[in-house]
Amino acid sequence: MPSISEKGRLMPASPIRKLVPFAEEAKRQGRKIYHLNIGQPDIATPQVALDAIRENRLRVVEYSHSAGNESYRRKLADYYRNLGIDVDHTQLIITTGGSEAILFALMSCLNPGDEVIVPEPFYANYNGFAVTAGVKIMPVTSYIDNGFALPPIAEFEKLLTPRTKGIIICNPNNPTGYLYSQEEIEQLGELIKKHDLYLFSDEVYREFCYDGKVHFSAMEIKDAEQNVILIDSVSKRYSACGVRIGALVTKNREIINTAIKFAQARLSPPSFGQIIGEAALDTPAEYFCHVQQEYIERRNLMVSMLNNIDGVLCPMPTGAFYTTARLPVIDADDFSQWLLSDFHYENETVMLAPASGFYSTPGLGKDEVRIAYVLKKEDLEKAIVCLEKALEIYPARKKS
Amino acid sequence: MPSISEKGRLMPASPIRKLVPFAEEAKRQGRKIYHLNIGQPDIATPQVALDAIRENRLRVVEYSHSAGNESYRRKLADYYRNLGIDVDHTQLIITTGGSEAILFALMSCLNPGDEVIVPEPFYANYNGFAVTAGVKIMPVTSYIDNGFALPPIAEFEKLLTPRTKGIIICNPNNPTGYLYSQEEIEQLGELIKKHDLYLFSDEVYREFCYDGKVHFSAMEIKDAEQNVILIDSVSKRYSACGVRIGALVTKNREIINTAIKFAQARLSPPSFGQIIGEAALDTPAEYFCHVQQEYIERRNLMVSMLNNIDGVLCPMPTGAFYTTARLPVIDADDFSQWLLSDFHYENETVMLAPASGFYSTPGLGKDEVRIAYVLKKEDLEKAIVCLEKALEIYPARKKS
């Protein structure tokens, strides 16, 4: 039997994968599980987008242009210009989810062995795309004690080597919920200009900013047009994760001309996803007001309940719909498994994402978990009560 | 400005890309172009599949399982078992088109620098996936004079090196329309078993076999279960190219376990595409009878008309909906461009795919073109009349 590839061996499994069999067993035993572990919102996809699919009259579902339908690209460019990101339809490629945009960006810009600096904790799938592209992730640690703010630029500079080619940020951040300020993004701007690095800016949670804070896009950094690549997706914005539509956006013509060759090899992005994505651009503003209000209420409930639990520290996230919280446990991986295998309260339990999977530096995040507040308030409340009860009796609790 | 990647530079542009501006200019001048250059069928997608999309009542378009919806995988496994390919739903992964299945297969099985042997002419996008995976394609030439039959096994063996890890075939073949016989597939089976190679078998045109010939899948090779990876797609079978749904199928558990990690990194295949794919499995048999009959009539018309043109050689294809024909021209790239830029007959012209883009060995296929018979008969007839008129006056005609 021939052997599998080295990259195949190196590919990380999903961080919650080892929990799945325990969750399945708990379900078999009739237990209700509150899923705080995944970023799959329960919010409805905008009606205007769902209607577009139901009313489509395609007779042949044909390939689209490899860069996506031109009508969609033009309308998406309008959306960006309304946000102050000055691009036209030739400066973006519609991709199969934000995932493909990240992969095309890394493949177009970096060589195997090149290094990218990423603030940790970070979205775990960056690891998979880095392995695919043969790129090495160099983590720069952010800390819970200042709410996971951008690490000092000096910490990035310490990691620079001749192989450093770029920085990846996620803003607002998954898994921390931290929204980078304009000043922080501009500091990164100075850094990439000084050392001529790429900045890959994953801004798929752009619409989820709270407390009057305004999102400042990496595309707005002055005089860095050739260095910035925006990664985008409709998944979270329109609660349409399954359509697999994203975008790679850059004013760097050479990158567009390169990425389009990767796009041509895979022919086209999904047709029905493009129909949803284009129609969703007509979503009325009230939709986002309602969704934002809902997330703010959930967040406030969750943060205050968590911080009222003895030994728990939960920073106040100002973006996305995640928080990374510290629990009074020695090992959050063990605790998360124990919640599924050994615990229930009124026949219910909670599934968490242990934060260790979001750190690249071994040993970090051992007492942290990512919590996605994607459940309606009454369920969120029950879930956190469950968590509180669990922490009261969990045997491997950390001494305070 | 930072530099783009080496792989980005190496990525091939689409073989017809340089023709596109000429086609656009011809259209601007009001000319009608018959597109014989692309495998985009005009056949309607099955009604049962289109209805499933229109009648969907999703409220939230959620992520699916990374391997695809279980209901779809189970039904797809039934489809394969009905064909004599004995797999279950854990032995396949739903992918974003056949494209992603090829990429996952190469990434899971081969290391950068490894070699795969591919009969040429071959589907040009294999080049792009090989560049992405860092794999080297070693072409073994098939020839128009025997209708592009499988080259002798001795020719494959001449190309074996310590880096040879696999063979890619497309059966029925794009771009030649050749259907490999059971004997040819079994010869390949002996070869991969003898040298412990992978066989990546792209069978997306399985339903398009003519003249009573039966498709023999590489999955049916005896005692090669650990070596064979089937690449599949719904694009051609159901004339649904835009849905981007394919599958990677193998009985090799280690490959499935590896490919699923690549699948998890990109989260899930498209939701609406899976709805189409699953519903399409209920397509009534008459649909395929009708489609096959239609393609046979088109093929017969095309082949007889082409072979009646002085200096043209068109083998009789027995599968897919392509033929690779020899034209009496010195340079088919130049001729294809000239058709768009300098020629018209009754204000109409033809777009062809020069075969040079399907060969890996430089200089081969210079006088050949791929013709896709994806137009209705009256259009196909007009297109070939156009081609005949063009050959009569083309200045760089080959002397016979």
mmCIF file of N, CA, C and O in Angstrom, chain B residues 284-333:
data_model
loop_
_atom_site.group_PDB
_atom_site.id
_atom_site.type_symbol
_atom_site.label_atom_id
_atom_site.label_comp_id
_atom_site.label_asym_id
_atom_site.label_seq_id
_atom_site.Cartn_x
_atom_site.Cartn_y
_atom_site.Cartn_z
ATOM 1 N N PRO B 284 -35.124 10.251 -13.486
ATOM 2 C CA PRO B 284 -35.619 9.041 -14.159
ATOM 3 C C PRO B 284 -34.674 8.589 -15.278
ATOM 4 O O PRO B 284 -33.999 9.411 -15.894
ATOM 5 N N ALA B 285 -34.656 7.279 -15.511
ATOM 6 C CA ALA B 285 -33.742 6.704 -16.501
ATOM 7 C C ALA B 285 -33.942 7.311 -17.883
ATOM 8 O O ALA B 285 -32.993 7.423 -18.667
ATOM 9 N N GLU B 286 -35.177 7.724 -18.189
ATOM 10 C CA GLU B 286 -35.438 8.291 -19.530
ATOM 11 C C GLU B 286 -34.597 9.540 -19.799
ATOM 12 O O GLU B 286 -34.258 9.845 -20.935
ATOM 13 N N TYR B 287 -34.307 10.271 -18.712
ATOM 14 C CA TYR B 287 -33.478 11.473 -18.877
ATOM 15 C C TYR B 287 -32.156 11.103 -19.555
ATOM 16 O O TYR B 287 -31.747 11.721 -20.530
ATOM 17 N N PHE B 288 -31.516 10.041 -19.022
ATOM 18 C CA PHE B 288 -30.210 9.664 -19.563
ATOM 19 C C PHE B 288 -30.342 9.068 -20.959
ATOM 20 O O PHE B 288 -29.479 9.280 -21.811
ATOM 21 N N CYS B 289 -31.444 8.322 -21.208
ATOM 22 C CA CYS B 289 -31.669 7.771 -22.556
ATOM 23 C C CYS B 289 -31.749 8.919 -23.556
ATOM 24 O O CYS B 289 -31.114 8.893 -24.610
ATOM 25 N N HIS B 290 -32.541 9.925 -23.179
ATOM 26 C CA HIS B 290 -32.732 11.069 -24.057
ATOM 27 C C HIS B 290 -31.413 11.791 -24.295
ATOM 28 O O HIS B 290 -31.050 12.137 -25.422
ATOM 29 N N VAL B 291 -30.674 12.027 -23.202
ATOM 30 C CA VAL B 291 -29.417 12.776 -23.304
ATOM 31 C C VAL B 291 -28.415 11.988 -24.157
ATOM 32 O O VAL B 291 -27.756 12.540 -25.037
ATOM 33 N N GLN B 292 -28.329 10.680 -23.901
ATOM 34 C CA GLN B 292 -27.395 9.861 -24.667
ATOM 35 C C GLN B 292 -27.735 9.874 -26.143
ATOM 36 O O GLN B 292 -26.862 10.017 -26.996
ATOM 37 N N GLN B 293 -29.025 9.720 -26.438
ATOM 38 C CA GLN B 293 -29.465 9.717 -27.826
ATOM 39 C C GLN B 293 -29.082 11.028 -28.507
ATOM 40 O O GLN B 293 -28.593 11.053 -29.633
ATOM 41 N N GLU B 294 -29.286 12.106 -27.780
ATOM 42 C CA GLU B 294 -28.969 13.431 -28.299
ATOM 43 C C GLU B 294 -27.467 13.541 -28.611
ATOM 44 O O GLU B 294 -27.079 13.989 -29.687
ATOM 45 N N TYR B 295 -26.639 13.096 -27.660
ATOM 46 C CA TYR B 295 -25.192 13.202 -27.887
ATOM 47 C C TYR B 295 -24.733 12.294 -29.026
ATOM 48 O O TYR B 295 -23.854 12.652 -29.801
ATOM 49 N N ILE B 296 -25.349 11.121 -29.135
ATOM 50 C CA ILE B 296 -24.951 10.216 -30.219
ATOM 51 C C ILE B 296 -25.271 10.850 -31.576
ATOM 52 O O ILE B 296 -24.453 10.824 -32.499
ATOM 53 N N GLU B 297 -26.447 11.451 -31.677
ATOM 54 C CA GLU B 297 -26.805 12.094 -32.948
ATOM 55 C C GLU B 297 -25.855 13.248 -33.276
ATOM 56 O O GLU B 297 -25.428 13.422 -34.415
ATOM 57 N N ARG B 298 -25.537 14.028 -32.244
ATOM 58 C CA ARG B 298 -24.606 15.144 -32.463
ATOM 59 C C ARG B 298 -23.231 14.626 -32.888
ATOM 60 O O ARG B 298 -22.606 15.152 -33.794
ATOM 61 N N ARG B 299 -22.778 13.606 -32.168
ATOM 62 C CA ARG B 299 -21.465 13.050 -32.466
ATOM 63 C C ARG B 299 -21.408 12.536 -33.894
ATOM 64 O O ARG B 299 -20.479 12.851 -34.647
ATOM 65 N N ASN B 300 -22.421 11.765 -34.284
ATOM 66 C CA ASN B 300 -22.406 11.187 -35.623
ATOM 67 C C ASN B 300 -22.394 12.274 -36.685
ATOM 68 O O ASN B 300 -21.661 12.195 -37.671
ATOM 69 N N LEU B 301 -23.222 13.285 -36.459
ATOM 70 C CA LEU B 301 -23.263 14.415 -37.386
ATOM 71 C C LEU B 301 -21.893 15.080 -37.477
ATOM 72 O O LEU B 301 -21.350 15.308 -38.565
ATOM 73 N N MET B 302 -21.320 15.354 -36.316
ATOM 74 C CA MET B 302 -20.051 16.079 -36.262
ATOM 75 C C MET B 302 -18.924 15.284 -36.906
ATOM 76 O O MET B 302 -18.165 15.792 -37.731
ATOM 77 N N VAL B 303 -18.822 14.007 -36.532
ATOM 78 C CA VAL B 303 -17.711 13.201 -37.030
ATOM 79 C C VAL B 303 -17.801 13.061 -38.545
ATOM 80 O O VAL B 303 -16.805 13.213 -39.259
ATOM 81 N N SER B 304 -19.014 12.798 -39.049
ATOM 82 C CA SER B 304 -19.098 12.601 -40.505
ATOM 83 C C SER B 304 -18.840 13.914 -41.242
ATOM 84 O O SER B 304 -18.154 13.935 -42.257
ATOM 85 N N MET B 305 -19.361 15.007 -40.710
ATOM 86 C CA MET B 305 -19.100 16.297 -41.371
ATOM 87 C C MET B 305 -17.604 16.649 -41.330
ATOM 88 O O MET B 305 -17.035 17.112 -42.318
ATOM 89 N N LEU B 306 -16.980 16.436 -40.182
ATOM 90 C CA LEU B 306 -15.559 16.788 -40.068
ATOM 91 C C LEU B 306 -14.711 15.942 -41.014
ATOM 92 O O LEU B 306 -13.836 16.448 -41.723
ATOM 93 N N ASN B 307 -14.981 14.636 -41.050
ATOM 94 C CA ASN B 307 -14.156 13.765 -41.891
ATOM 95 C C ASN B 307 -14.401 13.986 -43.381
ATOM 96 O O ASN B 307 -13.585 13.571 -44.205
ATOM 97 N N ASN B 308 -15.502 14.667 -43.692
ATOM 98 C CA ASN B 308 -15.746 15.018 -45.091
ATOM 99 C C ASN B 308 -14.995 16.273 -45.536
ATOM 100 O O ASN B 308 -14.981 16.602 -46.714
ATOM 101 N N ILE B 309 -14.399 16.963 -44.564
ATOM 102 C CA ILE B 309 -13.629 18.159 -44.921
ATOM 103 C C ILE B 309 -12.226 17.717 -45.324
ATOM 104 O O ILE B 309 -11.588 16.931 -44.620
ATOM 105 N N ASP B 310 -11.765 18.239 -46.421
ATOM 106 C CA ASP B 310 -10.459 17.860 -46.958
ATOM 107 C C ASP B 310 -9.365 18.120 -45.924
ATOM 108 O O ASP B 310 -9.206 19.237 -45.423
ATOM 109 N N GLY B 311 -8.620 17.074 -45.587
ATOM 110 C CA GLY B 311 -7.477 17.236 -44.685
ATOM 111 C C GLY B 311 -7.790 17.110 -43.212
ATOM 112 O O GLY B 311 -6.888 17.176 -42.383
ATOM 113 N N VAL B 312 -9.081 16.927 -42.867
ATOM 114 C CA VAL B 312 -9.438 16.799 -41.446
ATOM 115 C C VAL B 312 -9.510 15.328 -41.055
ATOM 116 O O VAL B 312 -10.047 14.509 -41.806
ATOM 117 N N LEU B 313 -8.958 15.002 -39.857
ATOM 118 C CA LEU B 313 -9.089 13.648 -39.322
ATOM 119 C C LEU B 313 -9.771 13.725 -37.966
ATOM 120 O O LEU B 313 -9.269 14.367 -37.044
ATOM 121 N N CYS B 314 -10.929 13.074 -37.864
ATOM 122 C CA CYS B 314 -11.643 13.065 -36.585
ATOM 123 C C CYS B 314 -11.943 11.625 -36.203
ATOM 124 O O CYS B 314 -12.782 10.979 -36.826
ATOM 125 N N PRO B 315 -11.264 11.089 -35.167
ATOM 126 C CA PRO B 315 -11.577 9.732 -34.718
ATOM 127 C C PRO B 315 -13.003 9.693 -34.180
ATOM 128 O O PRO B 315 -13.549 10.728 -33.800
ATOM 129 N N MET B 316 -13.600 8.500 -34.151
ATOM 130 C CA MET B 316 -14.954 8.352 -33.620
ATOM 131 C C MET B 316 -14.876 8.196 -32.098
ATOM 132 O O MET B 316 -14.439 7.161 -31.598
ATOM 133 N N PRO B 317 -15.265 9.220 -31.347
ATOM 134 C CA PRO B 317 -15.197 9.075 -29.890
ATOM 135 C C PRO B 317 -16.321 8.172 -29.390
ATOM 136 O O PRO B 317 -17.411 8.170 -29.960
ATOM 137 N N THR B 318 -16.051 7.394 -28.348
ATOM 138 C CA THR B 318 -17.093 6.498 -27.828
ATOM 139 C C THR B 318 -17.534 6.879 -26.412
ATOM 140 O O THR B 318 -18.271 6.138 -25.770
ATOM 141 N N GLY B 319 -17.068 8.053 -25.957
ATOM 142 C CA GLY B 319 -17.513 8.508 -24.640
ATOM 143 C C GLY B 319 -17.364 10.008 -24.499
ATOM 144 O O GLY B 319 -16.823 10.682 -25.380
ATOM 145 N N ALA B 320 -17.868 10.525 -23.388
ATOM 146 C CA ALA B 320 -17.844 11.964 -23.075
ATOM 147 C C ALA B 320 -18.520 12.750 -24.197
ATOM 148 O O ALA B 320 -19.343 12.202 -24.944
ATOM 149 N N PHE B 321 -18.201 14.019 -24.358
ATOM 150 C CA PHE B 321 -18.783 14.776 -25.476
ATOM 151 C C PHE B 321 -17.754 15.682 -26.114
ATOM 152 O O PHE B 321 -17.993 16.850 -26.385
ATOM 153 N N TYR B 322 -16.566 15.069 -26.304
ATOM 154 C CA TYR B 322 -15.465 15.773 -26.950
ATOM 155 C C TYR B 322 -14.890 14.904 -28.040
ATOM 156 O O TYR B 322 -15.000 13.676 -28.001
ATOM 157 N N THR B 323 -14.223 15.562 -28.960
ATOM 158 C CA THR B 323 -13.315 14.855 -29.838
ATOM 159 C C THR B 323 -12.087 15.732 -30.003
ATOM 160 O O THR B 323 -12.165 16.955 -29.889
ATOM 161 N N THR B 324 -10.955 15.084 -30.218
ATOM 162 C CA THR B 324 -9.762 15.837 -30.587
ATOM 163 C C THR B 324 -9.482 15.496 -32.039
ATOM 164 O O THR B 324 -9.263 14.327 -32.386
ATOM 165 N N ALA B 325 -9.565 16.512 -32.889
ATOM 166 C CA ALA B 325 -9.466 16.309 -34.340
ATOM 167 C C ALA B 325 -8.210 16.979 -34.888
ATOM 168 O O ALA B 325 -7.724 17.966 -34.323
ATOM 169 N N ARG B 326 -7.701 16.414 -35.994
ATOM 170 C CA ARG B 326 -6.551 17.025 -36.671
ATOM 171 C C ARG B 326 -7.051 17.890 -37.818
ATOM 172 O O ARG B 326 -7.893 17.453 -38.607
ATOM 173 N N LEU B 327 -6.545 19.104 -37.880
ATOM 174 C CA LEU B 327 -6.937 20.035 -38.942
ATOM 175 C C LEU B 327 -5.760 20.256 -39.894
ATOM 176 O O LEU B 327 -4.602 20.149 -39.482
ATOM 177 N N PRO B 328 -6.058 20.595 -41.148
ATOM 178 C CA PRO B 328 -4.970 20.835 -42.108
ATOM 179 C C PRO B 328 -4.374 22.227 -41.944
ATOM 180 O O PRO B 328 -4.436 23.058 -42.857
ATOM 181 N N VAL B 329 -3.874 22.490 -40.755
ATOM 182 C CA VAL B 329 -3.277 23.807 -40.468
ATOM 183 C C VAL B 329 -1.913 23.594 -39.831
ATOM 184 O O VAL B 329 -1.650 22.555 -39.225
ATOM 185 N N ILE B 330 -1.057 24.599 -39.976
ATOM 186 C CA ILE B 330 0.285 24.483 -39.405
ATOM 187 C C ILE B 330 0.227 24.700 -37.896
ATOM 188 O O ILE B 330 0.909 24.043 -37.135
ATOM 189 N N ASP B 331 -0.626 25.622 -37.462
ATOM 190 C CA ASP B 331 -0.648 26.001 -36.045
ATOM 191 C C ASP B 331 -2.095 26.277 -35.618
ATOM 192 O O ASP B 331 -2.671 27.310 -35.954
ATOM 193 N N ALA B 332 -2.665 25.332 -34.877
ATOM 194 C CA ALA B 332 -4.078 25.442 -34.496
ATOM 195 C C ALA B 332 -4.322 26.605 -33.536
ATOM 196 O O ALA B 332 -5.441 27.129 -33.471
ATOM 197 N N ASP B 333 -3.295 27.018 -32.778
ATOM 198 C CA ASP B 333 -3.457 28.203 -31.925
ATOM 199 C C ASP B 333 -3.701 29.421 -32.799
ATOM 200 O O ASP B 333 -4.605 30.219 -32.547
#
